[in-house]
Amino acid sequence: MDAGRWRRLEELFERAGRLPSEERRRFLEAECPDDAELRERVESLLAQDRGSDEFIAGMIEDVAADTSLEKELAGDEPLDAGEEIGPYRLVGELGRGGMGVVYLAERADDAYHQRVAIKLVRVDVDGIVERFQRERQILANLEHPNIARLLDGGTTAAGLPYLVMEYVDGEPIDLYCERQKLDVEQRLKLFLSVCAAVRFAHQNLVVHRDLKPSNILVTADGQPKLLDFGIARLVENEGAQDDSTQTIGRMMTPQYASPEQLRGGQVTTASDVY
C-alpha cells in the first residue's frame, strides 16, 4: 500500500470511528463506492478496534470487582486538625486514594518549621515499618528534583502504619496544562522532565506502578513532581503468594494501568513506561 492510499485508509478509519456503529456502513459505501478492498480494510480495522475496547473494558471491570480495596482499608475515619502523629501535628486532609488518606502536617515540637504530607497506609501489611527501615537507603537514593521524597515512616498510637513525604504544593499535570494553556512544545518539555524522573527511579530499581495525572503535580514555578515513588515497593511482600500480596501487586488505577497489570501479570519498568 503506497503512502497516499495509507493516508486515505487512516482518514476513513478515524472518521468512521467517530460515527455511531449503524451509520458507519453507509458512510463507507458513500466514501468508497468503487473501492471494495479499501472499504473492507477500514471495516477490519474498526472491528479490531472495537474488539480491543471491549477486551480492555472487560479487564477493567474484572479488576474493579476483584481488587475490592475498600474491604481491606484501615484507618478510614477522618482525623481532626491538631491531632498528632509522631512529631507532626495535622493541619488538614489533602486527599484520599487507593493506598491511603493523605494529610498536611507540620512539626509539632517547634524544633524547626517544616510542612510534610503524611499518608496513613490503608493496606494491612504486616511489617511495613520494618520494611521501610530496611529499604530506607534505596528510597533515600531517589533524590531527584522531579520526585517527591519519602522522608520517614512509623506507626500511629492506634497501630496504623504511616509514611512521611515531602509536601508538594501543586496541581495535577493535566489540569496544569489546560489552565496554563500550554502549547505542544511546552507540554512535551514538561513530559520529558517526567520521563527523566521515571528513568532515574528505574535506574535505582524502583517501579512506581500507578503513574497517573493525580500522582504528577506541577508546582507554581512549572516543576513537575512525581508522588508516591517507592511506596509500592514498600508494601510489596517479597516472595509471598497469599491473597493480600496479590491484591497489593494489583494496586493500580485501571484507566491508567498497563495490560500486564490488568491481567495480573508481572509488573516491570515497562508498566511505568506504558
PDB file of C-alpha atoms in Angstrom:
ATOM      1  CA  MET A   1       0.000   0.000   0.000  1.00  0.00           C
ATOM      2  CA  ASP A   2       1.507   3.329  -1.041  1.00  0.00           C
ATOM      3  CA  ALA A   3       1.666   6.368   1.236  1.00  0.00           C
ATOM      4  CA  GLY A   4      -1.309   8.107  -0.346  1.00  0.00           C
ATOM      5  CA  ARG A   5      -3.563   5.093  -0.012  1.00  0.00           C
ATOM      6  CA  TRP A   6      -2.437   4.563   3.573  1.00  0.00           C
ATOM      7  CA  ARG A   7      -3.314   8.172   4.450  1.00  0.00           C
ATOM      8  CA  ARG A   8      -6.736   7.668   2.878  1.00  0.00           C
ATOM      9  CA  LEU A   9      -7.217   4.480   4.914  1.00  0.00           C
ATOM     10  CA  GLU A  10      -6.206   6.281   8.103  1.00  0.00           C
ATOM     11  CA  GLU A  11      -8.533   9.201   7.373  1.00  0.00           C
ATOM     12  CA  LEU A  12     -11.535   6.932   6.753  1.00  0.00           C
ATOM     13  CA  PHE A  13     -10.795   4.867   9.855  1.00  0.00           C
ATOM     14  CA  GLU A  14     -10.676   7.965  12.069  1.00  0.00           C
ATOM     15  CA  ARG A  15     -13.806   9.498  10.579  1.00  0.00           C
ATOM     16  CA  ALA A  16     -15.790   6.272  10.680  1.00  0.00           C
ATOM     17  CA  GLY A  17     -14.634   5.600  14.230  1.00  0.00           C
ATOM     18  CA  ARG A  18     -16.355   8.757  15.412  1.00  0.00           C
ATOM     19  CA  LEU A  19     -19.719   7.684  13.973  1.00  0.00           C
ATOM     20  CA  PRO A  20     -22.375   5.509  15.623  1.00  0.00           C
ATOM     21  CA  SER A  21     -21.965   1.897  14.500  1.00  0.00           C
ATOM     22  CA  GLU A  22     -25.231   1.918  12.483  1.00  0.00           C
ATOM     23  CA  GLU A  23     -24.008   4.852  10.357  1.00  0.00           C
ATOM     24  CA  ARG A  24     -20.534   3.500   9.541  1.00  0.00           C
ATOM     25  CA  ARG A  25     -21.533   1.186   6.706  1.00  0.00           C
ATOM     26  CA  ARG A  26     -23.480   3.918   4.914  1.00  0.00           C
ATOM     27  CA  PHE A  27     -20.553   6.292   5.364  1.00  0.00           C
ATOM     28  CA  LEU A  28     -18.031   3.819   3.921  1.00  0.00           C
ATOM     29  CA  GLU A  29     -20.278   2.917   0.984  1.00  0.00           C
ATOM     30  CA  ALA A  30     -20.566   6.613   0.149  1.00  0.00           C
ATOM     31  CA  GLU A  31     -16.822   7.243   0.502  1.00  0.00           C
ATOM     32  CA  CYS A  32     -15.645   4.063  -1.285  1.00  0.00           C
ATOM     33  CA  PRO A  33     -18.276   3.323  -3.946  1.00  0.00           C
ATOM     34  CA  ASP A  34     -15.757   1.727  -6.316  1.00  0.00           C
ATOM     35  CA  ASP A  35     -13.109   0.524  -3.895  1.00  0.00           C
ATOM     36  CA  ALA A  36     -14.344  -2.577  -2.066  1.00  0.00           C
ATOM     37  CA  GLU A  37     -10.836  -3.510  -0.927  1.00  0.00           C
ATOM     38  CA  LEU A  38     -10.311  -0.176   0.855  1.00  0.00           C
ATOM     39  CA  ARG A  39     -13.740  -0.373   2.458  1.00  0.00           C
ATOM     40  CA  GLU A  40     -13.044  -3.912   3.721  1.00  0.00           C
ATOM     41  CA  ARG A  41      -9.719  -2.811   5.194  1.00  0.00           C
ATOM     42  CA  VAL A  42     -11.367   0.037   7.077  1.00  0.00           C
ATOM     43  CA  GLU A  43     -14.102  -2.284   8.344  1.00  0.00           C
ATOM     44  CA  SER A  44     -11.453  -4.754   9.502  1.00  0.00           C
ATOM     45  CA  LEU A  45      -9.618  -2.042  11.444  1.00  0.00           C
ATOM     46  CA  LEU A  46     -12.870  -0.880  13.011  1.00  0.00           C
ATOM     47  CA  ALA A  47     -13.693  -4.429  14.094  1.00  0.00           C
ATOM     48  CA  GLN A  48     -10.250  -4.871  15.649  1.00  0.00           C
ATOM     49  CA  ASP A  49     -10.526  -1.528  17.406  1.00  0.00           C
ATOM     50  CA  ARG A  50     -13.954  -2.420  18.782  1.00  0.00           C
ATOM     51  CA  GLY A  51     -12.695  -5.790  19.976  1.00  0.00           C
ATOM     52  CA  SER A  52      -9.737  -4.165  21.716  1.00  0.00           C
ATOM     53  CA  ASP A  53     -12.001  -1.685  23.507  1.00  0.00           C
ATOM     54  CA  GLU A  54     -14.320  -4.464  24.666  1.00  0.00           C
ATOM     55  CA  PHE A  55     -11.356  -6.558  25.837  1.00  0.00           C
ATOM     56  CA  ILE A  56      -9.840  -3.715  27.864  1.00  0.00           C
ATOM     57  CA  ALA A  57     -13.229  -2.692  29.276  1.00  0.00           C
ATOM     58  CA  GLY A  58     -13.804  -6.265  30.375  1.00  0.00           C
ATOM     59  CA  MET A  59     -10.435  -6.427  32.103  1.00  0.00           C
ATOM     60  CA  ILE A  60     -11.100  -3.125  33.890  1.00  0.00           C
ATOM     61  CA  GLU A  61     -14.460  -4.430  35.136  1.00  0.00           C
ATOM     62  CA  ASP A  62     -12.759  -7.606  36.369  1.00  0.00           C
ATOM     63  CA  VAL A  63     -10.102  -5.615  38.199  1.00  0.00           C
ATOM     64  CA  ALA A  64     -12.663  -3.295  39.765  1.00  0.00           C
ATOM     65  CA  ALA A  65     -14.643  -6.267  41.025  1.00  0.00           C
ATOM     66  CA  ASP A  66     -11.606  -8.277  42.089  1.00  0.00           C
ATOM     67  CA  THR A  67      -9.477  -5.624  43.755  1.00  0.00           C
ATOM     68  CA  SER A  68     -12.172  -4.519  46.263  1.00  0.00           C
ATOM     69  CA  LEU A  69      -9.657  -2.437  48.201  1.00  0.00           C
ATOM     70  CA  GLU A  70     -12.360  -0.831  50.292  1.00  0.00           C
ATOM     71  CA  LYS A  71     -12.810  -4.118  52.136  1.00  0.00           C
ATOM     72  CA  GLU A  72      -9.172  -4.032  53.213  1.00  0.00           C
ATOM     73  CA  LEU A  73      -8.840  -0.423  54.241  1.00  0.00           C
ATOM     74  CA  ALA A  74      -7.933   0.603  57.734  1.00  0.00           C
ATOM     75  CA  GLY A  75      -7.951   3.986  59.431  1.00  0.00           C
ATOM     76  CA  ASP A  76     -10.607   5.437  57.146  1.00  0.00           C
ATOM     77  CA  GLU A  77     -12.146   7.607  59.842  1.00  0.00           C
ATOM     78  CA  PRO A  78     -11.002  11.204  59.232  1.00  0.00           C
ATOM     79  CA  LEU A  79      -8.554  12.652  61.733  1.00  0.00           C
ATOM     80  CA  ASP A  80      -9.036  16.171  63.028  1.00  0.00           C
ATOM     81  CA  ALA A  81      -6.687  19.103  62.604  1.00  0.00           C
ATOM     82  CA  GLY A  82      -4.470  19.399  65.643  1.00  0.00           C
ATOM     83  CA  GLU A  83      -4.101  15.667  66.210  1.00  0.00           C
ATOM     84  CA  GLU A  84      -0.516  14.482  66.387  1.00  0.00           C
ATOM     85  CA  ILE A  85       1.218  11.662  64.532  1.00  0.00           C
ATOM     86  CA  GLY A  86       4.770  11.151  65.688  1.00  0.00           C
ATOM     87  CA  PRO A  87       6.483  14.560  65.844  1.00  0.00           C
ATOM     88  CA  TYR A  88       3.918  16.098  63.483  1.00  0.00           C
ATOM     89  CA  ARG A  89       0.649  17.967  64.017  1.00  0.00           C
ATOM     90  CA  LEU A  90      -2.091  17.543  61.406  1.00  0.00           C
ATOM     91  CA  VAL A  91      -3.251  20.675  59.590  1.00  0.00           C
ATOM     92  CA  GLY A  92      -5.919  19.145  57.353  1.00  0.00           C
ATOM     93  CA  GLU A  93      -6.757  16.441  54.863  1.00  0.00           C
ATOM     94  CA  LEU A  94      -5.187  16.689  51.406  1.00  0.00           C
ATOM     95  CA  GLY A  95      -6.835  13.774  49.668  1.00  0.00           C
ATOM     96  CA  ARG A  96      -7.763  10.105  49.551  1.00  0.00           C
ATOM     97  CA  GLY A  97      -6.767   7.324  47.220  1.00  0.00           C
ATOM     98  CA  GLY A  98      -6.479   3.580  46.844  1.00  0.00           C
ATOM     99  CA  MET A  99      -3.462   3.389  49.143  1.00  0.00           C
ATOM    100  CA  GLY A 100      -4.484   5.717  51.924  1.00  0.00           C
ATOM    101  CA  VAL A 101      -5.515   9.083  53.293  1.00  0.00           C
ATOM    102  CA  VAL A 102      -3.059  11.968  52.968  1.00  0.00           C
ATOM    103  CA  TYR A 103      -2.852  14.820  55.476  1.00  0.00           C
ATOM    104  CA  LEU A 104      -0.944  18.073  55.501  1.00  0.00           C
ATOM    105  CA  ALA A 105       1.082  18.266  58.693  1.00  0.00           C
ATOM    106  CA  GLU A 106       3.740  20.400  60.371  1.00  0.00           C
ATOM    107  CA  ARG A 107       6.304  19.853  63.061  1.00  0.00           C
ATOM    108  CA  ALA A 108       4.619  19.691  66.472  1.00  0.00           C
ATOM    109  CA  ASP A 109       7.747  20.195  68.578  1.00  0.00           C
ATOM    110  CA  ASP A 110       8.574  23.589  67.037  1.00  0.00           C
ATOM    111  CA  ALA A 111      12.194  22.479  66.697  1.00  0.00           C
ATOM    112  CA  TYR A 112      12.040  23.912  63.192  1.00  0.00           C
ATOM    113  CA  HIS A 113       9.342  24.795  60.681  1.00  0.00           C
ATOM    114  CA  GLN A 114       8.546  22.049  58.173  1.00  0.00           C
ATOM    115  CA  ARG A 115       5.407  21.081  56.329  1.00  0.00           C
ATOM    116  CA  VAL A 116       5.035  17.493  55.160  1.00  0.00           C
ATOM    117  CA  ALA A 117       2.432  15.173  53.717  1.00  0.00           C
ATOM    118  CA  ILE A 118       1.566  12.191  55.909  1.00  0.00           C
ATOM    119  CA  LYS A 119      -0.067   9.177  54.334  1.00  0.00           C
ATOM    120  CA  LEU A 120      -1.877   6.684  56.526  1.00  0.00           C
ATOM    121  CA  VAL A 121      -1.324   3.453  54.631  1.00  0.00           C
ATOM    122  CA  ARG A 122      -4.643   1.718  54.192  1.00  0.00           C
ATOM    123  CA  VAL A 123      -3.416  -1.705  53.155  1.00  0.00           C
ATOM    124  CA  ASP A 124      -2.992  -4.078  56.049  1.00  0.00           C
ATOM    125  CA  VAL A 125       0.577  -5.270  55.556  1.00  0.00           C
ATOM    126  CA  ASP A 126       2.496  -6.721  58.447  1.00  0.00           C
ATOM    127  CA  GLY A 127       5.938  -5.259  58.965  1.00  0.00           C
ATOM    128  CA  ILE A 128       5.628  -2.244  56.680  1.00  0.00           C
ATOM    129  CA  VAL A 129       7.553  -0.042  59.140  1.00  0.00           C
ATOM    130  CA  GLU A 130      10.349  -2.601  59.427  1.00  0.00           C
ATOM    131  CA  ARG A 131      10.385  -2.877  55.674  1.00  0.00           C
ATOM    132  CA  PHE A 132      10.671   0.887  55.394  1.00  0.00           C
ATOM    133  CA  GLN A 133      13.696   0.802  57.669  1.00  0.00           C
ATOM    134  CA  ARG A 134      15.317  -1.920  55.533  1.00  0.00           C
ATOM    135  CA  GLU A 135      14.658  -0.096  52.285  1.00  0.00           C
ATOM    136  CA  ARG A 136      15.218   3.435  53.553  1.00  0.00           C
ATOM    137  CA  GLN A 137      18.586   3.709  51.833  1.00  0.00           C
ATOM    138  CA  ILE A 138      17.171   2.721  48.450  1.00  0.00           C
ATOM    139  CA  LEU A 139      14.369   5.251  48.791  1.00  0.00           C
ATOM    140  CA  ALA A 140      16.782   7.874  50.097  1.00  0.00           C
ATOM    141  CA  ASN A 141      18.684   7.486  46.837  1.00  0.00           C
ATOM    142  CA  LEU A 142      15.640   8.798  44.967  1.00  0.00           C
ATOM    143  CA  GLU A 143      16.917  12.355  45.284  1.00  0.00           C
ATOM    144  CA  HIS A 144      15.746  13.914  42.063  1.00  0.00           C
ATOM    145  CA  PRO A 145      14.295  17.390  41.530  1.00  0.00           C
ATOM    146  CA  ASN A 146      11.160  15.907  39.978  1.00  0.00           C
ATOM    147  CA  ILE A 147      10.477  13.203  42.588  1.00  0.00           C
ATOM    148  CA  ALA A 148       8.840  14.000  45.921  1.00  0.00           C
ATOM    149  CA  ARG A 149      10.974  12.342  48.581  1.00  0.00           C
ATOM    150  CA  LEU A 150       9.781   9.759  51.066  1.00  0.00           C
ATOM    151  CA  LEU A 151      11.162  11.052  54.378  1.00  0.00           C
ATOM    152  CA  ASP A 152      10.194   8.740  57.208  1.00  0.00           C
ATOM    153  CA  GLY A 153       7.796   6.096  58.433  1.00  0.00           C
ATOM    154  CA  GLY A 154       6.204   4.943  61.661  1.00  0.00           C
ATOM    155  CA  THR A 155       3.085   3.632  63.375  1.00  0.00           C
ATOM    156  CA  THR A 156       0.285   5.649  64.971  1.00  0.00           C
ATOM    157  CA  ALA A 157      -0.895   5.072  68.529  1.00  0.00           C
ATOM    158  CA  ALA A 158      -3.742   3.044  67.013  1.00  0.00           C
ATOM    159  CA  GLY A 159      -1.248   0.792  65.223  1.00  0.00           C
ATOM    160  CA  LEU A 160      -1.740   2.169  61.711  1.00  0.00           C
ATOM    161  CA  PRO A 161       1.372   2.476  59.538  1.00  0.00           C
ATOM    162  CA  TYR A 162       2.120   5.923  58.157  1.00  0.00           C
ATOM    163  CA  LEU A 163       4.643   7.423  55.772  1.00  0.00           C
ATOM    164  CA  VAL A 164       6.009  10.962  55.872  1.00  0.00           C
ATOM    165  CA  MET A 165       6.577  12.511  52.445  1.00  0.00           C
ATOM    166  CA  GLU A 166       7.750  15.787  51.021  1.00  0.00           C
ATOM    167  CA  TYR A 167       4.781  18.141  50.714  1.00  0.00           C
ATOM    168  CA  VAL A 168       4.226  19.369  47.161  1.00  0.00           C
ATOM    169  CA  ASP A 169       2.020  22.409  46.644  1.00  0.00           C
ATOM    170  CA  GLY A 170       0.887  21.887  43.065  1.00  0.00           C
ATOM    171  CA  GLU A 171      -1.874  20.689  40.778  1.00  0.00           C
ATOM    172  CA  PRO A 172      -2.237  17.573  38.594  1.00  0.00           C
ATOM    173  CA  ILE A 173      -0.267  17.806  35.391  1.00  0.00           C
ATOM    174  CA  ASP A 174      -3.284  17.546  33.081  1.00  0.00           C
ATOM    175  CA  LEU A 175      -5.139  20.367  34.849  1.00  0.00           C
ATOM    176  CA  TYR A 176      -1.976  22.466  34.905  1.00  0.00           C
ATOM    177  CA  CYS A 177      -1.515  22.097  31.150  1.00  0.00           C
ATOM    178  CA  GLU A 178      -5.102  23.105  30.487  1.00  0.00           C
ATOM    179  CA  ARG A 179      -5.139  26.044  32.902  1.00  0.00           C
ATOM    180  CA  GLN A 180      -1.845  27.400  31.607  1.00  0.00           C
ATOM    181  CA  LYS A 181      -2.941  26.754  28.001  1.00  0.00           C
ATOM    182  CA  LEU A 182       0.417  25.141  27.211  1.00  0.00           C
ATOM    183  CA  ASP A 183       1.174  24.505  23.559  1.00  0.00           C
ATOM    184  CA  VAL A 184       2.502  21.186  22.262  1.00  0.00           C
ATOM    185  CA  GLU A 185       6.166  22.146  22.673  1.00  0.00           C
ATOM    186  CA  GLN A 186       5.626  23.280  26.273  1.00  0.00           C
ATOM    187  CA  ARG A 187       3.710  20.103  27.100  1.00  0.00           C
ATOM    188  CA  LEU A 188       6.462  17.943  25.627  1.00  0.00           C
ATOM    189  CA  LYS A 189       9.097  19.772  27.646  1.00  0.00           C
ATOM    190  CA  LEU A 190       7.107  19.075  30.808  1.00  0.00           C
ATOM    191  CA  PHE A 191       6.632  15.457  29.750  1.00  0.00           C
ATOM    192  CA  LEU A 192      10.380  14.998  29.209  1.00  0.00           C
ATOM    193  CA  SER A 193      11.031  16.115  32.789  1.00  0.00           C
ATOM    194  CA  VAL A 194       8.602  13.440  33.974  1.00  0.00           C
ATOM    195  CA  CYS A 195      10.320  10.834  31.790  1.00  0.00           C
ATOM    196  CA  ALA A 196      13.711  11.762  33.232  1.00  0.00           C
ATOM    197  CA  ALA A 197      12.388  11.280  36.766  1.00  0.00           C
ATOM    198  CA  VAL A 198      10.873   7.897  35.918  1.00  0.00           C
ATOM    199  CA  ARG A 199      14.113   6.779  34.284  1.00  0.00           C
ATOM    200  CA  PHE A 200      16.079   7.863  37.366  1.00  0.00           C
ATOM    201  CA  ALA A 201      13.821   5.815  39.636  1.00  0.00           C
ATOM    202  CA  HIS A 202      14.141   2.775  37.362  1.00  0.00           C
ATOM    203  CA  GLN A 203      17.922   3.099  37.493  1.00  0.00           C
ATOM    204  CA  ASN A 204      17.548   2.771  41.266  1.00  0.00           C
ATOM    205  CA  LEU A 205      15.410  -0.363  40.815  1.00  0.00           C
ATOM    206  CA  VAL A 206      12.182   1.309  41.933  1.00  0.00           C
ATOM    207  CA  VAL A 207       8.966   0.916  39.932  1.00  0.00           C
ATOM    208  CA  HIS A 208       6.026   3.226  40.641  1.00  0.00           C
ATOM    209  CA  ARG A 209       3.112   1.049  39.395  1.00  0.00           C
ATOM    210  CA  ASP A 210       0.492   3.799  39.494  1.00  0.00           C
ATOM    211  CA  LEU A 211       1.626   6.728  37.349  1.00  0.00           C
ATOM    212  CA  LYS A 212      -1.334   8.964  36.545  1.00  0.00           C
ATOM    213  CA  PRO A 213      -2.067  12.711  36.412  1.00  0.00           C
ATOM    214  CA  SER A 214      -3.041  12.939  40.090  1.00  0.00           C
ATOM    215  CA  ASN A 215       0.345  11.446  41.043  1.00  0.00           C
ATOM    216  CA  ILE A 216       2.234  14.044  38.995  1.00  0.00           C
ATOM    217  CA  LEU A 217       1.826  17.532  40.444  1.00  0.00           C
ATOM    218  CA  VAL A 218       3.199  20.693  38.873  1.00  0.00           C
ATOM    219  CA  THR A 219       4.312  23.493  41.188  1.00  0.00           C
ATOM    220  CA  ALA A 220       3.666  27.203  40.653  1.00  0.00           C
ATOM    221  CA  ASP A 221       7.078  27.592  39.029  1.00  0.00           C
ATOM    222  CA  GLY A 222       6.312  24.855  36.490  1.00  0.00           C
ATOM    223  CA  GLN A 223       8.281  21.967  38.011  1.00  0.00           C
ATOM    224  CA  PRO A 224       6.605  18.529  37.853  1.00  0.00           C
ATOM    225  CA  LYS A 225       6.899  16.375  40.964  1.00  0.00           C
ATOM    226  CA  LEU A 226       6.141  12.655  40.957  1.00  0.00           C
ATOM    227  CA  LEU A 227       4.422  11.431  44.103  1.00  0.00           C
ATOM    228  CA  ASP A 228       4.429   8.046  45.827  1.00  0.00           C
ATOM    229  CA  PHE A 229       7.563   6.585  44.235  1.00  0.00           C
ATOM    230  CA  GLY A 230       8.779   3.711  46.355  1.00  0.00           C
ATOM    231  CA  ILE A 231       5.551   3.148  48.284  1.00  0.00           C
ATOM    232  CA  ALA A 232       4.507   0.187  46.127  1.00  0.00           C
ATOM    233  CA  ARG A 233       7.961  -1.269  46.752  1.00  0.00           C
ATOM    234  CA  LEU A 234       7.441  -0.888  50.494  1.00  0.00           C
ATOM    235  CA  VAL A 235       4.127  -2.711  50.617  1.00  0.00           C
ATOM    236  CA  GLU A 236       5.108  -5.496  48.238  1.00  0.00           C
ATOM    237  CA  ASN A 237       5.614  -8.618  50.310  1.00  0.00           C
ATOM    238  CA  GLU A 238       8.716 -10.298  48.923  1.00  0.00           C
ATOM    239  CA  GLY A 239       8.225 -13.808  47.641  1.00  0.00           C
ATOM    240  CA  ALA A 240       4.803 -14.357  49.210  1.00  0.00           C
ATOM    241  CA  GLN A 241       1.872 -15.540  47.158  1.00  0.00           C
ATOM    242  CA  ASP A 242      -1.024 -15.152  49.551  1.00  0.00           C
ATOM    243  CA  ASP A 243      -4.202 -13.247  48.699  1.00  0.00           C
ATOM    244  CA  SER A 244      -3.104  -9.981  50.309  1.00  0.00           C
ATOM    245  CA  THR A 245       0.117  -9.977  48.330  1.00  0.00           C
ATOM    246  CA  GLN A 246      -1.730 -10.490  45.078  1.00  0.00           C
ATOM    247  CA  THR A 247      -4.019  -7.583  45.935  1.00  0.00           C
ATOM    248  CA  ILE A 248      -1.002  -5.393  46.673  1.00  0.00           C
ATOM    249  CA  GLY A 249       0.602  -6.434  43.414  1.00  0.00           C
ATOM    250  CA  ARG A 250      -2.529  -5.298  41.614  1.00  0.00           C
ATOM    251  CA  MET A 251      -2.658  -1.837  43.148  1.00  0.00           C
ATOM    252  CA  MET A 252      -3.426   0.363  40.206  1.00  0.00           C
ATOM    253  CA  THR A 253      -5.833   2.815  38.646  1.00  0.00           C
ATOM    254  CA  PRO A 254      -7.499   0.750  35.883  1.00  0.00           C
ATOM    255  CA  GLN A 255      -7.788   3.685  33.469  1.00  0.00           C
ATOM    256  CA  TYR A 256      -4.005   4.112  33.524  1.00  0.00           C
ATOM    257  CA  ALA A 257      -2.860   0.544  34.177  1.00  0.00           C
ATOM    258  CA  SER A 258      -0.734  -1.379  31.694  1.00  0.00           C
ATOM    259  CA  PRO A 259      -2.136  -4.526  30.048  1.00  0.00           C
ATOM    260  CA  GLU A 260       0.038  -6.805  32.190  1.00  0.00           C
ATOM    261  CA  GLN A 261      -1.252  -5.102  35.337  1.00  0.00           C
ATOM    262  CA  LEU A 262      -4.847  -5.609  34.242  1.00  0.00           C
ATOM    263  CA  ARG A 263      -4.089  -9.273  33.535  1.00  0.00           C
ATOM    264  CA  GLY A 264      -2.432  -9.687  36.947  1.00  0.00           C
ATOM    265  CA  GLY A 265       0.932 -10.408  35.325  1.00  0.00           C
ATOM    266  CA  GLN A 266       4.452  -9.451  36.366  1.00  0.00           C
ATOM    267  CA  VAL A 267       4.986  -5.730  36.822  1.00  0.00           C
ATOM    268  CA  THR A 268       8.241  -4.326  35.435  1.00  0.00           C
ATOM    269  CA  THR A 269       9.624  -0.947  34.443  1.00  0.00           C
ATOM    270  CA  ALA A 270       7.656  -1.386  31.196  1.00  0.00           C
ATOM    271  CA  SER A 271       4.452  -0.885  33.206  1.00  0.00           C
ATOM    272  CA  ASP A 272       5.574   2.607  34.181  1.00  0.00           C
ATOM    273  CA  VAL A 273       6.643   3.357  30.617  1.00  0.00           C
ATOM    274  CA  TYR A 274       3.174   2.369  29.406  1.00  0.00           C
TER     275      TYR A 274
END
